[in-house]
Amino acid sequence: MGKIAIYPGTFDPLTNGHSDLVQRAARLFDHIIVAVATNPGKTPQFSANERIKLAQIALNGINNIEVCGFDQLLVDFAREKQASVIIRGLRAVSDFEYEFQLAGMNRKLAADIETLFLMPAEKYSYLSSSLVREISSLGGDVSEFVHPRIETALCDKMR
Ligand code: COA
């Protein structure tokens, strides 16, 4: 299958910033696994199945990707999927400390798996899933930030 990379996250929900990153990664690797973490620590608003379905809809059209859920150690899931690279996004300097810690720990757990950082387009540098959820819950317009089906799902959830 060639070079496989895994792009993990909570994706609650997937935003246009995440999609931008997937598109960049898809040009660099033969196959991208978008790995949706169950992440009970974050008490996501959308269930794991909803997040997977919404990500599949938003990323439909990028041929060399698949969206999967996982509820184990990321490095174990990466190995299971034969991915040798973990993709993470860096939006701003403020992301760095957390990402540095995550990449360091993942390297400690699995020295053969590299973490690669990509920057989304500048216009997405201030975007996050929690801001999108907050804006939507207060009746704001999030159409610029998420796929139309995700916008609808957010509205339905808030109702
Ligand atoms: N565009 C828009 N937003 C982005 C973004 C981009 N390109 N990149 C990151 N973000 C935002 C997300 O929306 C999210 O915002 P929020 O917290 O306000 O909702 C935030 O940045 C971080 O989210 P995300 O990128 O989804 O990562 P995460 O921190 O939720 O995910 C995991 C962390 C899932 C990768 C990590 O917990 C993990 O690996 N878990 C598996 C268990 C494991 O192996 N643990 C040990 C790790 S050493």
mmCIF file with all atom_site columns, C-alpha atoms and ligand atoms in Angstrom:
data_model
loop_
_atom_site.group_PDB
_atom_site.id
_atom_site.type_symbol
_atom_site.label_atom_id
_atom_site.label_alt_id
_atom_site.label_comp_id
_atom_site.label_asym_id
_atom_site.label_entity_id
_atom_site.label_seq_id
_atom_site.pdbx_PDB_ins_code
_atom_site.Cartn_x
_atom_site.Cartn_y
_atom_site.Cartn_z
_atom_site.occupancy
_atom_site.B_iso_or_equiv
_atom_site.pdbx_formal_charge
_atom_site.auth_seq_id
_atom_site.auth_comp_id
_atom_site.auth_asym_id
_atom_site.auth_atom_id
_atom_site.pdbx_PDB_model_num
ATOM   1   C CA  . MET A 1 1   ? 0.000   0.000  0.000  1.00 0.00 ? 1   MET A CA  1
ATOM   2   C CA  . GLY A 1 2   ? 3.065   2.317  0.060  1.00 0.00 ? 2   GLY A CA  1
ATOM   3   C CA  . LYS A 1 3   ? 3.769   4.907  2.724  1.00 0.00 ? 3   LYS A CA  1
ATOM   4   C CA  . ILE A 1 4   ? 0.950   5.165  5.266  1.00 0.00 ? 4   ILE A CA  1
ATOM   5   C CA  . ALA A 1 5   ? 0.425   8.062  7.693  1.00 0.00 ? 5   ALA A CA  1
ATOM   6   C CA  . ILE A 1 6   ? -2.091  8.387  10.490 1.00 0.00 ? 6   ILE A CA  1
ATOM   7   C CA  . TYR A 1 7   ? -3.778  11.668 11.431 1.00 0.00 ? 7   TYR A CA  1
ATOM   8   C CA  . PRO A 1 8   ? -5.295  11.299 14.914 1.00 0.00 ? 8   PRO A CA  1
ATOM   9   C CA  . GLY A 1 9   ? -7.622  13.651 16.729 1.00 0.00 ? 9   GLY A CA  1
ATOM   10  C CA  . THR A 1 10  ? -10.905 13.945 18.560 1.00 0.00 ? 10  THR A CA  1
ATOM   11  C CA  . PHE A 1 11  ? -12.547 15.724 15.616 1.00 0.00 ? 11  PHE A CA  1
ATOM   12  C CA  . ASP A 1 12  ? -15.525 16.959 17.666 1.00 0.00 ? 12  ASP A CA  1
ATOM   13  C CA  . PRO A 1 13  ? -16.384 17.888 14.948 1.00 0.00 ? 13  PRO A CA  1
ATOM   14  C CA  . LEU A 1 14  ? -13.920 17.898 12.047 1.00 0.00 ? 14  LEU A CA  1
ATOM   15  C CA  . THR A 1 15  ? -13.375 21.478 10.827 1.00 0.00 ? 15  THR A CA  1
ATOM   16  C CA  . ASN A 1 16  ? -12.176 22.942 7.538  1.00 0.00 ? 16  ASN A CA  1
ATOM   17  C CA  . GLY A 1 17  ? -8.802  23.368 9.256  1.00 0.00 ? 17  GLY A CA  1
ATOM   18  C CA  . HIS A 1 18  ? -8.587  19.615 9.783  1.00 0.00 ? 18  HIS A CA  1
ATOM   19  C CA  . SER A 1 19  ? -9.685  18.999 6.153  1.00 0.00 ? 19  SER A CA  1
ATOM   20  C CA  . ASP A 1 20  ? -6.988  21.396 4.952  1.00 0.00 ? 20  ASP A CA  1
ATOM   21  C CA  . LEU A 1 21  ? -4.394  19.353 6.824  1.00 0.00 ? 21  LEU A CA  1
ATOM   22  C CA  . VAL A 1 22  ? -5.721  16.041 5.461  1.00 0.00 ? 22  VAL A CA  1
ATOM   23  C CA  . GLN A 1 23  ? -5.494  17.406 1.909  1.00 0.00 ? 23  GLN A CA  1
ATOM   24  C CA  . ARG A 1 24  ? -1.868  18.432 2.465  1.00 0.00 ? 24  ARG A CA  1
ATOM   25  C CA  . ALA A 1 25  ? -0.991  15.060 3.992  1.00 0.00 ? 25  ALA A CA  1
ATOM   26  C CA  . ALA A 1 26  ? -2.769  13.177 1.189  1.00 0.00 ? 26  ALA A CA  1
ATOM   27  C CA  . ARG A 1 27  ? -0.401  14.790 -1.308 1.00 0.00 ? 27  ARG A CA  1
ATOM   28  C CA  . LEU A 1 28  ? 2.634   13.585 0.648  1.00 0.00 ? 28  LEU A CA  1
ATOM   29  C CA  . PHE A 1 29  ? 1.652   9.995  1.461  1.00 0.00 ? 29  PHE A CA  1
ATOM   30  C CA  . ASP A 1 30  ? 0.154   7.060  -0.408 1.00 0.00 ? 30  ASP A CA  1
ATOM   31  C CA  . HIS A 1 31  ? -2.533  6.499  2.190  1.00 0.00 ? 31  HIS A CA  1
ATOM   32  C CA  . ILE A 1 32  ? -3.852  8.556  5.124  1.00 0.00 ? 32  ILE A CA  1
ATOM   33  C CA  . ILE A 1 33  ? -5.796  7.104  8.029  1.00 0.00 ? 33  ILE A CA  1
ATOM   34  C CA  . VAL A 1 34  ? -7.868  9.742  9.773  1.00 0.00 ? 34  VAL A CA  1
ATOM   35  C CA  . ALA A 1 35  ? -8.084  8.219  13.251 1.00 0.00 ? 35  ALA A CA  1
ATOM   36  C CA  . VAL A 1 36  ? -10.988 9.436  15.365 1.00 0.00 ? 36  VAL A CA  1
ATOM   37  C CA  . ALA A 1 37  ? -10.174 8.964  19.056 1.00 0.00 ? 37  ALA A CA  1
ATOM   38  C CA  . THR A 1 38  ? -12.965 7.870  21.377 1.00 0.00 ? 38  THR A CA  1
ATOM   39  C CA  . ASN A 1 39  ? -11.210 10.166 23.896 1.00 0.00 ? 39  ASN A CA  1
ATOM   40  C CA  . PRO A 1 40  ? -13.397 9.759  27.008 1.00 0.00 ? 40  PRO A CA  1
ATOM   41  C CA  . GLY A 1 41  ? -11.170 12.344 28.743 1.00 0.00 ? 41  GLY A CA  1
ATOM   42  C CA  . LYS A 1 42  ? -12.679 15.085 26.569 1.00 0.00 ? 42  LYS A CA  1
ATOM   43  C CA  . THR A 1 43  ? -16.385 14.128 26.881 1.00 0.00 ? 43  THR A CA  1
ATOM   44  C CA  . PRO A 1 44  ? -17.033 14.930 23.218 1.00 0.00 ? 44  PRO A CA  1
ATOM   45  C CA  . GLN A 1 45  ? -20.339 16.404 22.164 1.00 0.00 ? 45  GLN A CA  1
ATOM   46  C CA  . PHE A 1 46  ? -20.702 14.026 19.193 1.00 0.00 ? 46  PHE A CA  1
ATOM   47  C CA  . SER A 1 47  ? -20.479 10.274 19.740 1.00 0.00 ? 47  SER A CA  1
ATOM   48  C CA  . ALA A 1 48  ? -17.531 8.443  18.187 1.00 0.00 ? 48  ALA A CA  1
ATOM   49  C CA  . ASN A 1 49  ? -19.803 7.068  15.446 1.00 0.00 ? 49  ASN A CA  1
ATOM   50  C CA  . GLU A 1 50  ? -21.194 10.516 14.674 1.00 0.00 ? 50  GLU A CA  1
ATOM   51  C CA  . ARG A 1 51  ? -17.681 11.992 14.488 1.00 0.00 ? 51  ARG A CA  1
ATOM   52  C CA  . ILE A 1 52  ? -16.531 9.220  12.147 1.00 0.00 ? 52  ILE A CA  1
ATOM   53  C CA  . LYS A 1 53  ? -19.591 9.615  9.874  1.00 0.00 ? 53  LYS A CA  1
ATOM   54  C CA  . LEU A 1 54  ? -19.257 13.412 9.734  1.00 0.00 ? 54  LEU A CA  1
ATOM   55  C CA  . ALA A 1 55  ? -15.535 13.174 8.954  1.00 0.00 ? 55  ALA A CA  1
ATOM   56  C CA  . GLN A 1 56  ? -16.271 10.681 6.168  1.00 0.00 ? 56  GLN A CA  1
ATOM   57  C CA  . ILE A 1 57  ? -18.818 13.061 4.660  1.00 0.00 ? 57  ILE A CA  1
ATOM   58  C CA  . ALA A 1 58  ? -16.544 16.102 4.895  1.00 0.00 ? 58  ALA A CA  1
ATOM   59  C CA  . LEU A 1 59  ? -13.535 14.274 3.440  1.00 0.00 ? 59  LEU A CA  1
ATOM   60  C CA  . ASN A 1 60  ? -15.433 12.501 0.682  1.00 0.00 ? 60  ASN A CA  1
ATOM   61  C CA  . GLY A 1 61  ? -13.568 13.156 -2.567 1.00 0.00 ? 61  GLY A CA  1
ATOM   62  C CA  . ILE A 1 62  ? -10.037 12.666 -1.243 1.00 0.00 ? 62  ILE A CA  1
ATOM   63  C CA  . ASN A 1 63  ? -9.249  9.269  -2.698 1.00 0.00 ? 63  ASN A CA  1
ATOM   64  C CA  . ASN A 1 64  ? -6.337  7.995  -0.655 1.00 0.00 ? 64  ASN A CA  1
ATOM   65  C CA  . ILE A 1 65  ? -7.848  8.330  2.812  1.00 0.00 ? 65  ILE A CA  1
ATOM   66  C CA  . GLU A 1 66  ? -9.941  6.277  5.207  1.00 0.00 ? 66  GLU A CA  1
ATOM   67  C CA  . VAL A 1 67  ? -11.625 7.320  8.438  1.00 0.00 ? 67  VAL A CA  1
ATOM   68  C CA  . CYS A 1 68  ? -11.468 4.904  11.401 1.00 0.00 ? 68  CYS A CA  1
ATOM   69  C CA  . GLY A 1 69  ? -12.304 5.052  15.082 1.00 0.00 ? 69  GLY A CA  1
ATOM   70  C CA  . PHE A 1 70  ? -9.858  3.886  17.743 1.00 0.00 ? 70  PHE A CA  1
ATOM   71  C CA  . ASP A 1 71  ? -9.905  3.491  21.515 1.00 0.00 ? 71  ASP A CA  1
ATOM   72  C CA  . GLN A 1 72  ? -6.432  2.234  22.259 1.00 0.00 ? 72  GLN A CA  1
ATOM   73  C CA  . LEU A 1 73  ? -2.919  3.687  22.416 1.00 0.00 ? 73  LEU A CA  1
ATOM   74  C CA  . LEU A 1 74  ? -2.290  5.689  19.266 1.00 0.00 ? 74  LEU A CA  1
ATOM   75  C CA  . VAL A 1 75  ? 1.045   3.978  18.579 1.00 0.00 ? 75  VAL A CA  1
ATOM   76  C CA  . ASP A 1 76  ? -0.578  0.531  18.893 1.00 0.00 ? 76  ASP A CA  1
ATOM   77  C CA  . PHE A 1 77  ? -3.290  1.545  16.444 1.00 0.00 ? 77  PHE A CA  1
ATOM   78  C CA  . ALA A 1 78  ? -0.673  3.019  14.081 1.00 0.00 ? 78  ALA A CA  1
ATOM   79  C CA  . ARG A 1 79  ? 1.234   -0.297 14.124 1.00 0.00 ? 79  ARG A CA  1
ATOM   80  C CA  . GLU A 1 80  ? -1.959  -2.250 13.568 1.00 0.00 ? 80  GLU A CA  1
ATOM   81  C CA  . LYS A 1 81  ? -2.574  -0.101 10.484 1.00 0.00 ? 81  LYS A CA  1
ATOM   82  C CA  . GLN A 1 82  ? 1.080   -0.287 9.377  1.00 0.00 ? 82  GLN A CA  1
ATOM   83  C CA  . ALA A 1 83  ? 1.444   3.485  9.582  1.00 0.00 ? 83  ALA A CA  1
ATOM   84  C CA  . SER A 1 84  ? 4.992   4.693  10.183 1.00 0.00 ? 84  SER A CA  1
ATOM   85  C CA  . VAL A 1 85  ? 4.163   8.413  10.485 1.00 0.00 ? 85  VAL A CA  1
ATOM   86  C CA  . ILE A 1 86  ? 1.833   10.341 12.799 1.00 0.00 ? 86  ILE A CA  1
ATOM   87  C CA  . ILE A 1 87  ? 0.627   13.651 11.338 1.00 0.00 ? 87  ILE A CA  1
ATOM   88  C CA  . ARG A 1 88  ? -0.217  16.508 13.691 1.00 0.00 ? 88  ARG A CA  1
ATOM   89  C CA  . GLY A 1 89  ? -1.134  20.100 12.936 1.00 0.00 ? 89  GLY A CA  1
ATOM   90  C CA  . LEU A 1 90  ? 0.578   23.181 14.321 1.00 0.00 ? 90  LEU A CA  1
ATOM   91  C CA  . ARG A 1 91  ? -1.659  26.234 14.098 1.00 0.00 ? 91  ARG A CA  1
ATOM   92  C CA  . ALA A 1 92  ? 0.282   28.593 16.323 1.00 0.00 ? 92  ALA A CA  1
ATOM   93  C CA  . VAL A 1 93  ? 3.190   28.650 18.767 1.00 0.00 ? 93  VAL A CA  1
ATOM   94  C CA  . SER A 1 94  ? 0.688   27.910 21.546 1.00 0.00 ? 94  SER A CA  1
ATOM   95  C CA  . ASP A 1 95  ? 0.122   24.413 20.103 1.00 0.00 ? 95  ASP A CA  1
ATOM   96  C CA  . PHE A 1 96  ? 3.798   23.608 20.364 1.00 0.00 ? 96  PHE A CA  1
ATOM   97  C CA  . GLU A 1 97  ? 4.167   22.699 24.038 1.00 0.00 ? 97  GLU A CA  1
ATOM   98  C CA  . TYR A 1 98  ? 1.367   20.137 24.037 1.00 0.00 ? 98  TYR A CA  1
ATOM   99  C CA  . GLU A 1 99  ? 2.424   18.718 20.679 1.00 0.00 ? 99  GLU A CA  1
ATOM   100 C CA  . PHE A 1 100 ? 6.062   18.503 21.826 1.00 0.00 ? 100 PHE A CA  1
ATOM   101 C CA  . GLN A 1 101 ? 4.967   16.462 24.841 1.00 0.00 ? 101 GLN A CA  1
ATOM   102 C CA  . LEU A 1 102 ? 2.694   14.193 22.785 1.00 0.00 ? 102 LEU A CA  1
ATOM   103 C CA  . ALA A 1 103 ? 5.343   13.577 20.109 1.00 0.00 ? 103 ALA A CA  1
ATOM   104 C CA  . GLY A 1 104 ? 8.005   12.938 22.747 1.00 0.00 ? 104 GLY A CA  1
ATOM   105 C CA  . MET A 1 105 ? 5.856   10.422 24.598 1.00 0.00 ? 105 MET A CA  1
ATOM   106 C CA  . ASN A 1 106 ? 4.811   8.674  21.396 1.00 0.00 ? 106 ASN A CA  1
ATOM   107 C CA  . ARG A 1 107 ? 8.483   8.417  20.407 1.00 0.00 ? 107 ARG A CA  1
ATOM   108 C CA  . LYS A 1 108 ? 9.264   6.931  23.816 1.00 0.00 ? 108 LYS A CA  1
ATOM   109 C CA  . LEU A 1 109 ? 6.497   4.362  23.319 1.00 0.00 ? 109 LEU A CA  1
ATOM   110 C CA  . ALA A 1 110 ? 7.378   3.589  19.695 1.00 0.00 ? 110 ALA A CA  1
ATOM   111 C CA  . ALA A 1 111 ? 10.756  4.848  18.479 1.00 0.00 ? 111 ALA A CA  1
ATOM   112 C CA  . ASP A 1 112 ? 10.123  3.602  14.937 1.00 0.00 ? 112 ASP A CA  1
ATOM   113 C CA  . ILE A 1 113 ? 7.097   5.884  14.405 1.00 0.00 ? 113 ILE A CA  1
ATOM   114 C CA  . GLU A 1 114 ? 7.862   9.499  13.457 1.00 0.00 ? 114 GLU A CA  1
ATOM   115 C CA  . THR A 1 115 ? 5.614   12.488 14.167 1.00 0.00 ? 115 THR A CA  1
ATOM   116 C CA  . LEU A 1 116 ? 5.402   14.974 11.318 1.00 0.00 ? 116 LEU A CA  1
ATOM   117 C CA  . PHE A 1 117 ? 3.947   18.468 11.804 1.00 0.00 ? 117 PHE A CA  1
ATOM   118 C CA  . LEU A 1 118 ? 2.061   20.307 9.093  1.00 0.00 ? 118 LEU A CA  1
ATOM   119 C CA  . MET A 1 119 ? 0.669   23.834 9.186  1.00 0.00 ? 119 MET A CA  1
ATOM   120 C CA  . PRO A 1 120 ? -2.881  24.454 7.995  1.00 0.00 ? 120 PRO A CA  1
ATOM   121 C CA  . ALA A 1 121 ? -3.586  27.483 5.781  1.00 0.00 ? 121 ALA A CA  1
ATOM   122 C CA  . GLU A 1 122 ? -3.189  30.729 7.709  1.00 0.00 ? 122 GLU A CA  1
ATOM   123 C CA  . LYS A 1 123 ? -6.935  31.456 7.590  1.00 0.00 ? 123 LYS A CA  1
ATOM   124 C CA  . TYR A 1 124 ? -7.496  28.383 9.808  1.00 0.00 ? 124 TYR A CA  1
ATOM   125 C CA  . SER A 1 125 ? -4.849  29.220 12.390 1.00 0.00 ? 125 SER A CA  1
ATOM   126 C CA  . TYR A 1 126 ? -7.427  30.474 14.923 1.00 0.00 ? 126 TYR A CA  1
ATOM   127 C CA  . LEU A 1 127 ? -9.951  27.694 14.325 1.00 0.00 ? 127 LEU A CA  1
ATOM   128 C CA  . SER A 1 128 ? -10.794 24.954 16.832 1.00 0.00 ? 128 SER A CA  1
ATOM   129 C CA  . SER A 1 129 ? -13.629 22.482 17.275 1.00 0.00 ? 129 SER A CA  1
ATOM   130 C CA  . SER A 1 130 ? -14.598 23.878 20.668 1.00 0.00 ? 130 SER A CA  1
ATOM   131 C CA  . LEU A 1 131 ? -14.897 27.430 19.272 1.00 0.00 ? 131 LEU A CA  1
ATOM   132 C CA  . VAL A 1 132 ? -17.051 26.147 16.424 1.00 0.00 ? 132 VAL A CA  1
ATOM   133 C CA  . ARG A 1 133 ? -19.299 24.331 18.923 1.00 0.00 ? 133 ARG A CA  1
ATOM   134 C CA  . GLU A 1 134 ? -19.571 27.436 21.099 1.00 0.00 ? 134 GLU A CA  1
ATOM   135 C CA  . ILE A 1 135 ? -20.376 29.776 18.197 1.00 0.00 ? 135 ILE A CA  1
ATOM   136 C CA  . SER A 1 136 ? -22.983 27.373 16.861 1.00 0.00 ? 136 SER A CA  1
ATOM   137 C CA  . SER A 1 137 ? -24.589 26.882 20.293 1.00 0.00 ? 137 SER A CA  1
ATOM   138 C CA  . LEU A 1 138 ? -25.013 30.661 20.579 1.00 0.00 ? 138 LEU A CA  1
ATOM   139 C CA  . GLY A 1 139 ? -26.627 30.941 17.162 1.00 0.00 ? 139 GLY A CA  1
ATOM   140 C CA  . GLY A 1 140 ? -23.548 32.174 15.276 1.00 0.00 ? 140 GLY A CA  1
ATOM   141 C CA  . ASP A 1 141 ? -22.705 31.342 11.673 1.00 0.00 ? 141 ASP A CA  1
ATOM   142 C CA  . VAL A 1 142 ? -20.110 28.578 11.315 1.00 0.00 ? 142 VAL A CA  1
ATOM   143 C CA  . SER A 1 143 ? -20.576 27.958 7.582  1.00 0.00 ? 143 SER A CA  1
ATOM   144 C CA  . GLU A 1 144 ? -17.071 29.236 6.829  1.00 0.00 ? 144 GLU A CA  1
ATOM   145 C CA  . PHE A 1 145 ? -15.507 26.806 9.260  1.00 0.00 ? 145 PHE A CA  1
ATOM   146 C CA  . VAL A 1 146 ? -17.171 23.425 8.685  1.00 0.00 ? 146 VAL A CA  1
ATOM   147 C CA  . HIS A 1 147 ? -18.726 21.320 5.929  1.00 0.00 ? 147 HIS A CA  1
ATOM   148 C CA  . PRO A 1 148 ? -22.458 22.137 5.393  1.00 0.00 ? 148 PRO A CA  1
ATOM   149 C CA  . ARG A 1 149 ? -23.505 18.691 6.709  1.00 0.00 ? 149 ARG A CA  1
ATOM   150 C CA  . ILE A 1 150 ? -21.512 19.309 9.888  1.00 0.00 ? 150 ILE A CA  1
ATOM   151 C CA  . GLU A 1 151 ? -23.140 22.726 10.245 1.00 0.00 ? 151 GLU A CA  1
ATOM   152 C CA  . THR A 1 152 ? -26.546 21.021 10.071 1.00 0.00 ? 152 THR A CA  1
ATOM   153 C CA  . ALA A 1 153 ? -25.453 18.373 12.574 1.00 0.00 ? 153 ALA A CA  1
ATOM   154 C CA  . LEU A 1 154 ? -24.312 21.101 14.973 1.00 0.00 ? 154 LEU A CA  1
ATOM   155 C CA  . CYS A 1 155 ? -27.666 22.905 14.664 1.00 0.00 ? 155 CYS A CA  1
ATOM   156 C CA  . ASP A 1 156 ? -29.555 19.634 15.248 1.00 0.00 ? 156 ASP A CA  1
ATOM   157 C CA  . LYS A 1 157 ? -27.438 18.891 18.310 1.00 0.00 ? 157 LYS A CA  1
ATOM   158 C CA  . MET A 1 158 ? -28.086 22.321 19.812 1.00 0.00 ? 158 MET A CA  1
ATOM   159 C CA  . ARG A 1 159 ? -31.842 22.066 19.357 1.00 0.00 ? 159 ARG A CA  1
HETATM 160 N N1  . COA B 2 .   ? -7.814  22.969 12.325 1.00 0.00 ? 1   COA B N1  1
HETATM 161 C C1  . COA B 2 .   ? -8.690  23.258 13.274 1.00 0.00 ? 1   COA B C1  1
HETATM 162 N N2  . COA B 2 .   ? -8.576  22.869 14.547 1.00 0.00 ? 1   COA B N2  1
HETATM 163 C C2  . COA B 2 .   ? -7.520  22.140 14.869 1.00 0.00 ? 1   COA B C2  1
HETATM 164 C C3  . COA B 2 .   ? -6.533  21.801 13.944 1.00 0.00 ? 1   COA B C3  1
HETATM 165 C C4  . COA B 2 .   ? -6.706  22.256 12.611 1.00 0.00 ? 1   COA B C4  1
HETATM 166 N N3  . COA B 2 .   ? -5.836  21.989 11.649 1.00 0.00 ? 1   COA B N3  1
HETATM 167 N N4  . COA B 2 .   ? -5.592  21.087 14.563 1.00 0.00 ? 1   COA B N4  1
HETATM 168 C C5  . COA B 2 .   ? -5.963  20.987 15.838 1.00 0.00 ? 1   COA B C5  1
HETATM 169 N N5  . COA B 2 .   ? -7.130  21.628 16.038 1.00 0.00 ? 1   COA B N5  1
HETATM 170 C C6  . COA B 2 .   ? -7.851  21.805 17.309 1.00 0.00 ? 1   COA B C6  1
HETATM 171 C C7  . COA B 2 .   ? -8.977  20.849 17.510 1.00 0.00 ? 1   COA B C7  1
HETATM 172 O O1  . COA B 2 .   ? -10.154 21.358 16.956 1.00 0.00 ? 1   COA B O1  1
HETATM 173 C C8  . COA B 2 .   ? -9.026  20.763 19.019 1.00 0.00 ? 1   COA B C8  1
HETATM 174 O O2  . COA B 2 .   ? -9.724  21.871 19.502 1.00 0.00 ? 1   COA B O2  1
HETATM 175 P P1  . COA B 2 .   ? -10.569 21.820 20.854 1.00 0.00 ? 1   COA B P1  1
HETATM 176 O O3  . COA B 2 .   ? -9.731  21.156 21.897 1.00 0.00 ? 1   COA B O3  1
HETATM 177 O O4  . COA B 2 .   ? -10.826 23.254 21.095 1.00 0.00 ? 1   COA B O4  1
HETATM 178 O O5  . COA B 2 .   ? -11.820 21.064 20.567 1.00 0.00 ? 1   COA B O5  1
HETATM 179 C C9  . COA B 2 .   ? -7.576  20.915 19.431 1.00 0.00 ? 1   COA B C9  1
HETATM 180 O O6  . COA B 2 .   ? -6.945  21.566 18.358 1.00 0.00 ? 1   COA B O6  1
HETATM 181 C C10 . COA B 2 .   ? -6.825  19.644 19.611 1.00 0.00 ? 1   COA B C10 1
HETATM 182 O O7  . COA B 2 .   ? -7.557  18.630 19.042 1.00 0.00 ? 1   COA B O7  1
HETATM 183 P P2  . COA B 2 .   ? -7.071  17.447 18.139 1.00 0.00 ? 1   COA B P2  1
HETATM 184 O O8  . COA B 2 .   ? -6.116  17.864 17.085 1.00 0.00 ? 1   COA B O8  1
HETATM 185 O O9  . COA B 2 .   ? -8.302  16.732 17.715 1.00 0.00 ? 1   COA B O9  1
HETATM 186 O O10 . COA B 2 .   ? -6.236  16.619 19.092 1.00 0.00 ? 1   COA B O10 1
HETATM 187 P P3  . COA B 2 .   ? -6.611  16.085 20.473 1.00 0.00 ? 1   COA B P3  1
HETATM 188 O O11 . COA B 2 .   ? -5.705  16.781 21.398 1.00 0.00 ? 1   COA B O11 1
HETATM 189 O O12 . COA B 2 .   ? -8.052  16.125 20.768 1.00 0.00 ? 1   COA B O12 1
HETATM 190 O O13 . COA B 2 .   ? -6.235  14.571 20.234 1.00 0.00 ? 1   COA B O13 1
HETATM 191 C C11 . COA B 2 .   ? -5.082  12.570 20.527 1.00 0.00 ? 1   COA B C11 1
HETATM 192 C C12 . COA B 2 .   ? -5.274  14.001 20.955 1.00 0.00 ? 1   COA B C12 1
HETATM 193 C C13 . COA B 2 .   ? -6.380  11.883 20.205 1.00 0.00 ? 1   COA B C13 1
HETATM 194 C C14 . COA B 2 .   ? -4.178  12.528 19.327 1.00 0.00 ? 1   COA B C14 1
HETATM 195 C C15 . COA B 2 .   ? -4.387  11.919 21.746 1.00 0.00 ? 1   COA B C15 1
HETATM 196 O O14 . COA B 2 .   ? -5.174  12.137 22.888 1.00 0.00 ? 1   COA B O14 1
HETATM 197 C C16 . COA B 2 .   ? -4.186  10.449 21.558 1.00 0.00 ? 1   COA B C16 1
HETATM 198 O O15 . COA B 2 .   ? -3.284  10.033 20.873 1.00 0.00 ? 1   COA B O15 1
HETATM 199 N N6  . COA B 2 .   ? -5.056  9.617  22.186 1.00 0.00 ? 1   COA B N6  1
HETATM 200 C C17 . COA B 2 .   ? -4.986  8.170  22.094 1.00 0.00 ? 1   COA B C17 1
HETATM 201 C C18 . COA B 2 .   ? -4.489  7.555  23.392 1.00 0.00 ? 1   COA B C18 1
HETATM 202 C C19 . COA B 2 .   ? -2.996  7.666  23.499 1.00 0.00 ? 1   COA B C19 1
HETATM 203 O O16 . COA B 2 .   ? -2.232  7.113  22.731 1.00 0.00 ? 1   COA B O16 1
HETATM 204 N N7  . COA B 2 .   ? -2.567  8.405  24.526 1.00 0.00 ? 1   COA B N7  1
HETATM 205 C C20 . COA B 2 .   ? -1.160  8.599  24.805 1.00 0.00 ? 1   COA B C20 1
HETATM 206 C C21 . COA B 2 .   ? -0.578  9.728  23.981 1.00 0.00 ? 1   COA B C21 1
HETATM 207 S S1  . COA B 2 .   ? 1.129   9.917  24.290 1.00 0.00 ? 1   COA B S1  1
#
